[in-house]
XYZ file of C-alpha atoms in Angstrom:
462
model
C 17.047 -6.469 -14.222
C 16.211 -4.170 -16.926
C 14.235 -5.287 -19.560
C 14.553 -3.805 -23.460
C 11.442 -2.853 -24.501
C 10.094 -2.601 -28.225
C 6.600 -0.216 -27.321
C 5.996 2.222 -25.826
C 9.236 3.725 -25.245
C 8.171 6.205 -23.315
C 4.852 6.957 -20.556
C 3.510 10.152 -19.247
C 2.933 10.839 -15.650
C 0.623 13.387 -14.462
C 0.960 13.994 -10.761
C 4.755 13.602 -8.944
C 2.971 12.896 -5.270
C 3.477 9.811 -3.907
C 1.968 7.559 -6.173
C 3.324 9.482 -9.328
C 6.556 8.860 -8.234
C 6.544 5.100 -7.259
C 5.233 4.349 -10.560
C 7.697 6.223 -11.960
C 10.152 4.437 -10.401
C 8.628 0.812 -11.058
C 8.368 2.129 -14.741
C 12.297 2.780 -15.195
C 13.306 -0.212 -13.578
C 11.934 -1.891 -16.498
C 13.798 0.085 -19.196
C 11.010 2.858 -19.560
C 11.592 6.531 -19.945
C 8.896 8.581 -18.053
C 8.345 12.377 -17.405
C 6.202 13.540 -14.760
C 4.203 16.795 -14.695
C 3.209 18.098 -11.416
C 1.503 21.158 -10.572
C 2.870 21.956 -7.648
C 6.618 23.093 -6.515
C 8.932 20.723 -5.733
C 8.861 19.832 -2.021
C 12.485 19.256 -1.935
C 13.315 22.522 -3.122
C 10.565 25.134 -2.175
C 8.554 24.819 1.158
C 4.954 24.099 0.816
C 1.990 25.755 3.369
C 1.643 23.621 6.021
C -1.713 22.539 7.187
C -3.188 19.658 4.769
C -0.941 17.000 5.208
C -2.680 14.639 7.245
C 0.842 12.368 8.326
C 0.487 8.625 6.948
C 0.692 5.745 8.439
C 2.439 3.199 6.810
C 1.620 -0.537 6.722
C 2.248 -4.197 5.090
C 0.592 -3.232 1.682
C 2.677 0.072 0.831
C 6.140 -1.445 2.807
C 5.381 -4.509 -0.281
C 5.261 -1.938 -3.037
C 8.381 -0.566 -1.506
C 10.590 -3.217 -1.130
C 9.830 -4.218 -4.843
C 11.553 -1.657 -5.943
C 14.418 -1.908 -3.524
C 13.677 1.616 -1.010
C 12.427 -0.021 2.040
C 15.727 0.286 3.599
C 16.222 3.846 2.839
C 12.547 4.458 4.168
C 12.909 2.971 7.465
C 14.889 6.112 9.242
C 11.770 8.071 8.359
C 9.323 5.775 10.446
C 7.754 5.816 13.535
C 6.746 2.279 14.577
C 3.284 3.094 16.112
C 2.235 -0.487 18.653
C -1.726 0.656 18.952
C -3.919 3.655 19.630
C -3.772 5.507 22.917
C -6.999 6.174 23.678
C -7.392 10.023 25.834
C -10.600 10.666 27.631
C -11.471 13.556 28.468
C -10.675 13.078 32.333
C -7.159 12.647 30.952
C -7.012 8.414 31.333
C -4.547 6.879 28.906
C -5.407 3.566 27.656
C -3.722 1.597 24.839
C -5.049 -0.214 22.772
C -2.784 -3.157 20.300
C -3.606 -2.905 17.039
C -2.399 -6.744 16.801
C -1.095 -9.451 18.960
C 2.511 -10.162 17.322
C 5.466 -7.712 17.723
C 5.302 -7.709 14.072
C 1.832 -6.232 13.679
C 2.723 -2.164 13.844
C 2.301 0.439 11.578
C 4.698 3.618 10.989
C 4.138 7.218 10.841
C 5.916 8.929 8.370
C 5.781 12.274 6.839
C 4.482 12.758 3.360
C 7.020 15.046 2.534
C 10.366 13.089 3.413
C 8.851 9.722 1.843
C 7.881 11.753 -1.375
C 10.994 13.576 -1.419
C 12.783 10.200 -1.117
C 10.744 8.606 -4.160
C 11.574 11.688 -6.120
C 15.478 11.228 -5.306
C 15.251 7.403 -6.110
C 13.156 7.746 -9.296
C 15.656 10.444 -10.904
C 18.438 8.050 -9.920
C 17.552 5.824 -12.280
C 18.466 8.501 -15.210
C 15.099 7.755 -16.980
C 12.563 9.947 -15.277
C 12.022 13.243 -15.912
C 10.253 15.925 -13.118
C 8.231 19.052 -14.558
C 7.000 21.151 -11.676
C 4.904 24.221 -11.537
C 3.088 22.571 -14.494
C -0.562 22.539 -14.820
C -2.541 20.267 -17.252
C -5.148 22.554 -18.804
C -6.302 19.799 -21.602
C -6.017 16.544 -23.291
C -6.889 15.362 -26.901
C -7.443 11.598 -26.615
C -7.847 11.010 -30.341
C -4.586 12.585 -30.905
C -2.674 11.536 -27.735
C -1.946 15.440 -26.942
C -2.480 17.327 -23.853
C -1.650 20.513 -22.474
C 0.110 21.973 -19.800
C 0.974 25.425 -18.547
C 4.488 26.265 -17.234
C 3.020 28.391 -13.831
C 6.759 30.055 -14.161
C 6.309 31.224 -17.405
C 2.800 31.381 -18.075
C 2.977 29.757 -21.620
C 1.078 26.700 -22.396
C 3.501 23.545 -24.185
C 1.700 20.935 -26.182
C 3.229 17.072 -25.519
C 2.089 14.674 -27.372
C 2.378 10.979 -25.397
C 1.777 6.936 -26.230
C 0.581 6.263 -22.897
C -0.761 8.730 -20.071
C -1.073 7.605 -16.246
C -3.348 9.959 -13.803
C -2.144 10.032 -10.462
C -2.987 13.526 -9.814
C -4.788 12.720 -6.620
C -8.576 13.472 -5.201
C -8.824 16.759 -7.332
C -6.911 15.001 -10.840
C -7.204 17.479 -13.953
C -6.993 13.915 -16.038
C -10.255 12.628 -14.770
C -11.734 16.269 -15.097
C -10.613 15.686 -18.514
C -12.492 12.182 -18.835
C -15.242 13.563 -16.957
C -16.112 16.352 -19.373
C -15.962 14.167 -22.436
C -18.676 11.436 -20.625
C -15.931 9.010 -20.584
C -16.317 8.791 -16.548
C -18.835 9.010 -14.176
C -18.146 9.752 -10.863
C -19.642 10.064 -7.644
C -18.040 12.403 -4.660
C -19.379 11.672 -1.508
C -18.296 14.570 1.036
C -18.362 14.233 4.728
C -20.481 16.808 6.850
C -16.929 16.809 8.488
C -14.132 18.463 8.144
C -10.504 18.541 9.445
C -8.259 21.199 11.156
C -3.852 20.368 11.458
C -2.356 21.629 14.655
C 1.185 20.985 16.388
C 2.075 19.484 19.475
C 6.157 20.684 18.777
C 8.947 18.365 20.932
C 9.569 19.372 24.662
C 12.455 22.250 25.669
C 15.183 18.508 25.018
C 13.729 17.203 21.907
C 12.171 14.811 23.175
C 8.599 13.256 22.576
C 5.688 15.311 25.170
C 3.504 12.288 23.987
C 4.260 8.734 24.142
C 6.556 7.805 21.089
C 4.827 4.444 19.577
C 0.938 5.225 19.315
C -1.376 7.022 17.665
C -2.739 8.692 19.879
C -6.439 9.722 19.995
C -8.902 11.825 21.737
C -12.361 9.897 21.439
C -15.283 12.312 21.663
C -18.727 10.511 19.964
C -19.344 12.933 16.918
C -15.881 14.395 16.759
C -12.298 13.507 17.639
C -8.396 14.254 17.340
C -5.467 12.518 16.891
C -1.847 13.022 17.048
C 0.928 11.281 15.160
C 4.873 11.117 15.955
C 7.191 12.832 13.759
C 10.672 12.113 13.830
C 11.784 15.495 15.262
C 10.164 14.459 18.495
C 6.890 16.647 17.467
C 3.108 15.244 16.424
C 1.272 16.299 13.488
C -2.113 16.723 15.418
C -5.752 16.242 13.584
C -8.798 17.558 14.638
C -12.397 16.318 12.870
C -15.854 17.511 13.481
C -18.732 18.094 11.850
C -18.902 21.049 9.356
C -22.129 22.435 11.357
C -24.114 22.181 14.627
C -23.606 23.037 18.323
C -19.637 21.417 18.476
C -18.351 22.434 14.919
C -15.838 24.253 13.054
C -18.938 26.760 12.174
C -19.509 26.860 16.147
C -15.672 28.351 16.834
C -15.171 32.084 15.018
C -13.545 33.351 18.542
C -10.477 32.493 20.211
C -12.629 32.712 23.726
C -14.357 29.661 21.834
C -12.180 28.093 20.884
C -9.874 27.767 24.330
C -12.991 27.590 26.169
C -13.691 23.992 23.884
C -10.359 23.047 24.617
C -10.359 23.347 28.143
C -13.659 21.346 28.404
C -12.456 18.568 25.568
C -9.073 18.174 24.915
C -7.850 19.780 28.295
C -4.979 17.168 28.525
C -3.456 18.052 25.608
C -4.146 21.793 25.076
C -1.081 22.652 27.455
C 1.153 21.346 24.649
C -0.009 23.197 21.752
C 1.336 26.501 22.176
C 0.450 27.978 19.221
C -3.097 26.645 19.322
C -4.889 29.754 18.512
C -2.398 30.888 15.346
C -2.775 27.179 13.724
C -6.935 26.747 14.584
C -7.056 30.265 12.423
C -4.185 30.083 10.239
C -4.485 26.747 8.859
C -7.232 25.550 6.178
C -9.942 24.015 6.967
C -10.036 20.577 5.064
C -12.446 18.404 3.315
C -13.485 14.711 3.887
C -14.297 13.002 1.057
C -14.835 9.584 -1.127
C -14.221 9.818 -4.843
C -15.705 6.621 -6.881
C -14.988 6.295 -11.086
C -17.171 3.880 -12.592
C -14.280 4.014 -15.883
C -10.722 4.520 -14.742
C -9.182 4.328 -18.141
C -10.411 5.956 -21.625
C -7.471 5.169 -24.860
C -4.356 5.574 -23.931
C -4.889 6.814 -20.849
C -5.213 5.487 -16.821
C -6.501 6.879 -13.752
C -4.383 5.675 -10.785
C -4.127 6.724 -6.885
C -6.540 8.958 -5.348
C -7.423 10.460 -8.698
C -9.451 6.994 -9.754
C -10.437 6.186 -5.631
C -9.954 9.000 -2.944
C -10.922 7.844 0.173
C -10.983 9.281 3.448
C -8.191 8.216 6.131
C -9.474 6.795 8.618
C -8.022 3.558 8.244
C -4.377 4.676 7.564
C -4.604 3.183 3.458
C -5.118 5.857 1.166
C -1.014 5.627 0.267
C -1.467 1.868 0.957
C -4.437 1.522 -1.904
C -2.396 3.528 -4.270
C 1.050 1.594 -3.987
C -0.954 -1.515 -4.420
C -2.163 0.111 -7.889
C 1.498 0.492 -8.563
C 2.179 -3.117 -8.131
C -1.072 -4.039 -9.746
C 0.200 -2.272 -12.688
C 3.671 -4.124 -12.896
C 2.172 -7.096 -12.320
C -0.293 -6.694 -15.230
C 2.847 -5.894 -17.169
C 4.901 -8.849 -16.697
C 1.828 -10.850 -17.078
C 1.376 -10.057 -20.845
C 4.958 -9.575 -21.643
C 4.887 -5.699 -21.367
C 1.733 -5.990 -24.063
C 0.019 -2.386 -23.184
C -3.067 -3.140 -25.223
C -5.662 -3.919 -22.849
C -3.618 -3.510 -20.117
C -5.891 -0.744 -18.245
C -8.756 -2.960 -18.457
C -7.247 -5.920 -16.535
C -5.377 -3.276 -14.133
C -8.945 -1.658 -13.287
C -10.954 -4.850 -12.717
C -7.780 -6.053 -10.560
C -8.287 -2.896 -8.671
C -11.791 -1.013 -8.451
C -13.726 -3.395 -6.109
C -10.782 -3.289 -3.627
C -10.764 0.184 -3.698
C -14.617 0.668 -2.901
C -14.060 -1.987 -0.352
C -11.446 -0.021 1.342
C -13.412 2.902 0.877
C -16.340 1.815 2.926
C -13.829 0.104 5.304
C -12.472 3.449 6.042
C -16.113 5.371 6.563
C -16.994 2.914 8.868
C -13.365 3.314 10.842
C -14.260 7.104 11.687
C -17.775 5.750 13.355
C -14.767 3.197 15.244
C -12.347 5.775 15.738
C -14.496 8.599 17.378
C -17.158 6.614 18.980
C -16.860 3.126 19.326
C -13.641 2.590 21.024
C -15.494 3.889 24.282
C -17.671 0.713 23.971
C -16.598 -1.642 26.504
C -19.040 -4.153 23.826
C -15.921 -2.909 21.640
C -13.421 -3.930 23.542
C -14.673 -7.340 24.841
C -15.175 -8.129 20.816
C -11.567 -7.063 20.116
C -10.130 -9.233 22.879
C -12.804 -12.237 21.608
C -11.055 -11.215 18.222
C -7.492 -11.708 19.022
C -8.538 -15.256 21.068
C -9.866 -16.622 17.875
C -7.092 -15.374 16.056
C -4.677 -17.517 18.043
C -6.091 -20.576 17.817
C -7.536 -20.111 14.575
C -4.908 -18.135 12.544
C -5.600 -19.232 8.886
C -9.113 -18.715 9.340
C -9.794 -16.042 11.812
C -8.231 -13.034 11.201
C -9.747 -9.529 12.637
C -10.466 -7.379 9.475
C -8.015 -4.566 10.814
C -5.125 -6.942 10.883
C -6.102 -8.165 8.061
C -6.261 -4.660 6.181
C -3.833 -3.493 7.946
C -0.922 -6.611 8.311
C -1.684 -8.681 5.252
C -2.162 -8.758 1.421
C -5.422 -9.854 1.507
C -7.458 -8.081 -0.729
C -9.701 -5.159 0.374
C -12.726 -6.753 -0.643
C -12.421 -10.494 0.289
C -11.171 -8.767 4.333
C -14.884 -6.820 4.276
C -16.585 -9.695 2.870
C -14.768 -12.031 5.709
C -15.222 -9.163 8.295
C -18.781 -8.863 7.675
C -19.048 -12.721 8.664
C -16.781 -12.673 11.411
C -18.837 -9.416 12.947
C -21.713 -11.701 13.595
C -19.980 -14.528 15.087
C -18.083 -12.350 17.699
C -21.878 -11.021 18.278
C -23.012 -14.086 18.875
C -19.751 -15.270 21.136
C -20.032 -12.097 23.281
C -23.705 -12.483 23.822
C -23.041 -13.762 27.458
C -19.837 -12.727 28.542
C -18.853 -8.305 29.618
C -15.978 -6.813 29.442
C -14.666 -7.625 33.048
C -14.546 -11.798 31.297
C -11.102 -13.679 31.135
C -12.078 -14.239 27.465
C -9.749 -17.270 27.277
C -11.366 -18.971 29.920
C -14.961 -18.254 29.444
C -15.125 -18.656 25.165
C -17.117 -21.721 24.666
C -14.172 -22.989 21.983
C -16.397 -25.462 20.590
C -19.431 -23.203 19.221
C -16.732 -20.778 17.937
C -15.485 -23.710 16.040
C -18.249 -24.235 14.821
C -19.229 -20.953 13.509
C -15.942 -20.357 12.289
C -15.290 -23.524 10.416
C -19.464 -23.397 9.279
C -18.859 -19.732 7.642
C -15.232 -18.971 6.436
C -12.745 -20.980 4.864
C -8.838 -20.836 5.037
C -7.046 -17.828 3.738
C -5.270 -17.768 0.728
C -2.175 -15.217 1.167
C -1.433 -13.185 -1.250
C 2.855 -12.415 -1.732
């Protein structure tokens, strides 16, 4: 239902990615009039280099921000329901792995630039948002609620003036540049010593899937890894990360001898079906890992949102999650106080920042998980402990990827909660291996009574 609205009238949007455009969407549904500047063409209408797009995975948090605003059912032809990771050793074993234990409890691929081009669509639909591409934000004036852009078309700068600006200009924002330089922020960028490199697994000579359909798939090799994600043209967006330097690195590969030679000795199940190995491993950048913390998000009139207040690395599939939720955190903060802006940004960042530095270090210690750990039998035996506790426990015990991953519980409480439940499935696996019938050989009644001794119920959020 659209609401009239006395002030503001109108907000200002810089960044039209993903998050840009959900909130530009949750914005006119409430009677708002919004223009968006973005910097780079418009994905619907100009192709964009391939190579950085890292595909997403989709999950309970970001399908909630969707459905608010009514595109979940337009969404779901773009997804790839993935079950659980399929773990690839390097004698070519398969083994999958559930991410959860209820049919339910998936997560979807889905390409960044169908579900952006979607939002895009959906928020120019509603005949009150405005998209500016190929503009640039050189500049803003807080005092006078001005900033700058250049047109990249025309190469003339245009001065806007605005009652309210939002930031969602992602890990490299120009708006938090702009906070920076004044002192009004202080942030910290943590870089990995690790990088990443896009390659293509394309669909078979039928169209059909040379990988199995429903995983993500990985390639578990201690310091380094890749992983492959479904698209729905039957091909998979794959991901290779290792370290920046040292005797297996991107530094250690400048030949194409090298670089088949690593292949053949790594990844040699796979290398068969990435035919143009040697043109993407050369052709494509060479990406950057890293976390981005503000200790101010706002400054005036204006907001930091997305990855430009809390970049985060991907290793736990929520970088699009986190910045939905910021979307919804927003709305809610809205309706709230009546569509009262004044202090709005302050109850929207201390709604938001300690979940995002939760999920932050949730997702740094998911890479150790991803690349290493899930050749730990210990790992294993913990995850099937998990899951047992889970059953017979459910509003208590939780595993902290289901919870991140298949709930609303906020970031921090599930790494507060995970913490605790890490040492009780230390202590439960003490004398059991991985070869146990966990249900038969858990000793219920000391899990009970760590469990019920250390966490209380959930509280869902909806």
């Amino acid at each position: 239902m659209t609401q009239t609205i006395e002030s503001p009238r109108h907000i200002t949007i810089i960044g039209a990615g993903l998050v840009g455009s959900l909130q530009a969407i949750y914005l006119a549904q409430r009677g708002y009039q919004v223009t968006v500047f973005e910097q780079l063409p418009d994905i619907r209408k100009e192709a964009i280099a391939a190579g950085r797009s890292i595909n997403l995975a989709l999950a309970n948090r970001g399908i909630h921000a969707l459905e608010e605003v009514g595109v979940m059912d337009l969404v779901k032809p773009l997804l790839i329901p993935m079950k659980g990771r399929m773990l690839h050793d390097e004698a070519g074993n398969l083994q999958l792995q559930s991410y959860g234990q209820k049919p339910e409890e998936v997560i979807y691929s889905v390409s960044r630039a169908g579900l952006v081009s979607l939002l895009r669509d959906k928020a120019e639909d509603t005949g009150l948002v405005t998209f500016h591409f190929k503009h640039e934000l050189r500049s803003i004036e807080f005092n006078r609620q001005r900033f700058e852009v250049e047109n990249l078309l025309t190469g003339v700068t245009e001065a806007h003036d605005f009652e309210y600006l939002m930031g969602a200009d992602g890990g490299g924002s120009q708006v938090r540049e702009c906070m920076k330089t004044l002192g009004e922020t202080e942030v910290s960028s943590e870089l990995l010593d690790h990088s990443y490199k896009e390659l293509t697994v394309p669909a078979g000579a039928e169209g059909d899937f040379q990988l199995y359909k429903e995983a993500l798939h990985i390639w578990p090799r201690g310091e380094y890894m890749m992983i492959g994600l479904p698209n729905p043209d039957g091909s998979f967006t794959m991901t290779l990360f290792m370290p920046n330097k040292g005797k297996v690195s991107f530094e250690a590969i400048e030949t194409t001898t090298q670089l088949e030679q690593f292949f053949d000795e790594h990844f040699a199940d796979v290398k068969a079906l990435i035919p143009d190995l040697t043109h993407d491993y050369f052709a494509n950048p060479t990406g950057y890992l890293g976390t981005i913390r503000c200790n101010d998000w706002h400054h005036k009139n204006v907001i930091l949102t997305g990855d430009a207040a809390h970049a985060i690395v991907p290793f736990h599939g929520q970088g699009m999650n986190c910045g939905f939720e910021d979307c919804v955190a927003v709305m809610e903060a809205l309706e709230h106080s009546n569509h009262n802006w004044s202090g709005l940004f302050e109850t929207v960042q201390l709604a938001r920042q300690v979940n995002a530095n939760a999920i932050a270090d949730m997702s740094l210690e998911n890479y150790v998980e991803m690349r290493a750990s899930v050749n730990d039998p210990q790992f294993h035996l913990k995850k099937r402990i998990a899951f047992a506790l889970e059953k017979r426990w459910p509003e208590t015990f939780i595993p902290r990827y289901s919870m991140v991953m298949f709930h609303l519980v906020p970031y921090a409480e599930a790494y507060a909660r995970g913490r605790v439940q890490a040492h009780i499935l230390e202590r439960l696996c003490q004398d059991m291996d991985g070869e146990d019938d966990v249900e038969s050989m858990l000793d219920l009644e000391r899990a009970e009574r760590l469990i019920k001794g250390s966490l209380s119920p959930i509280v869902q959020e909806h």
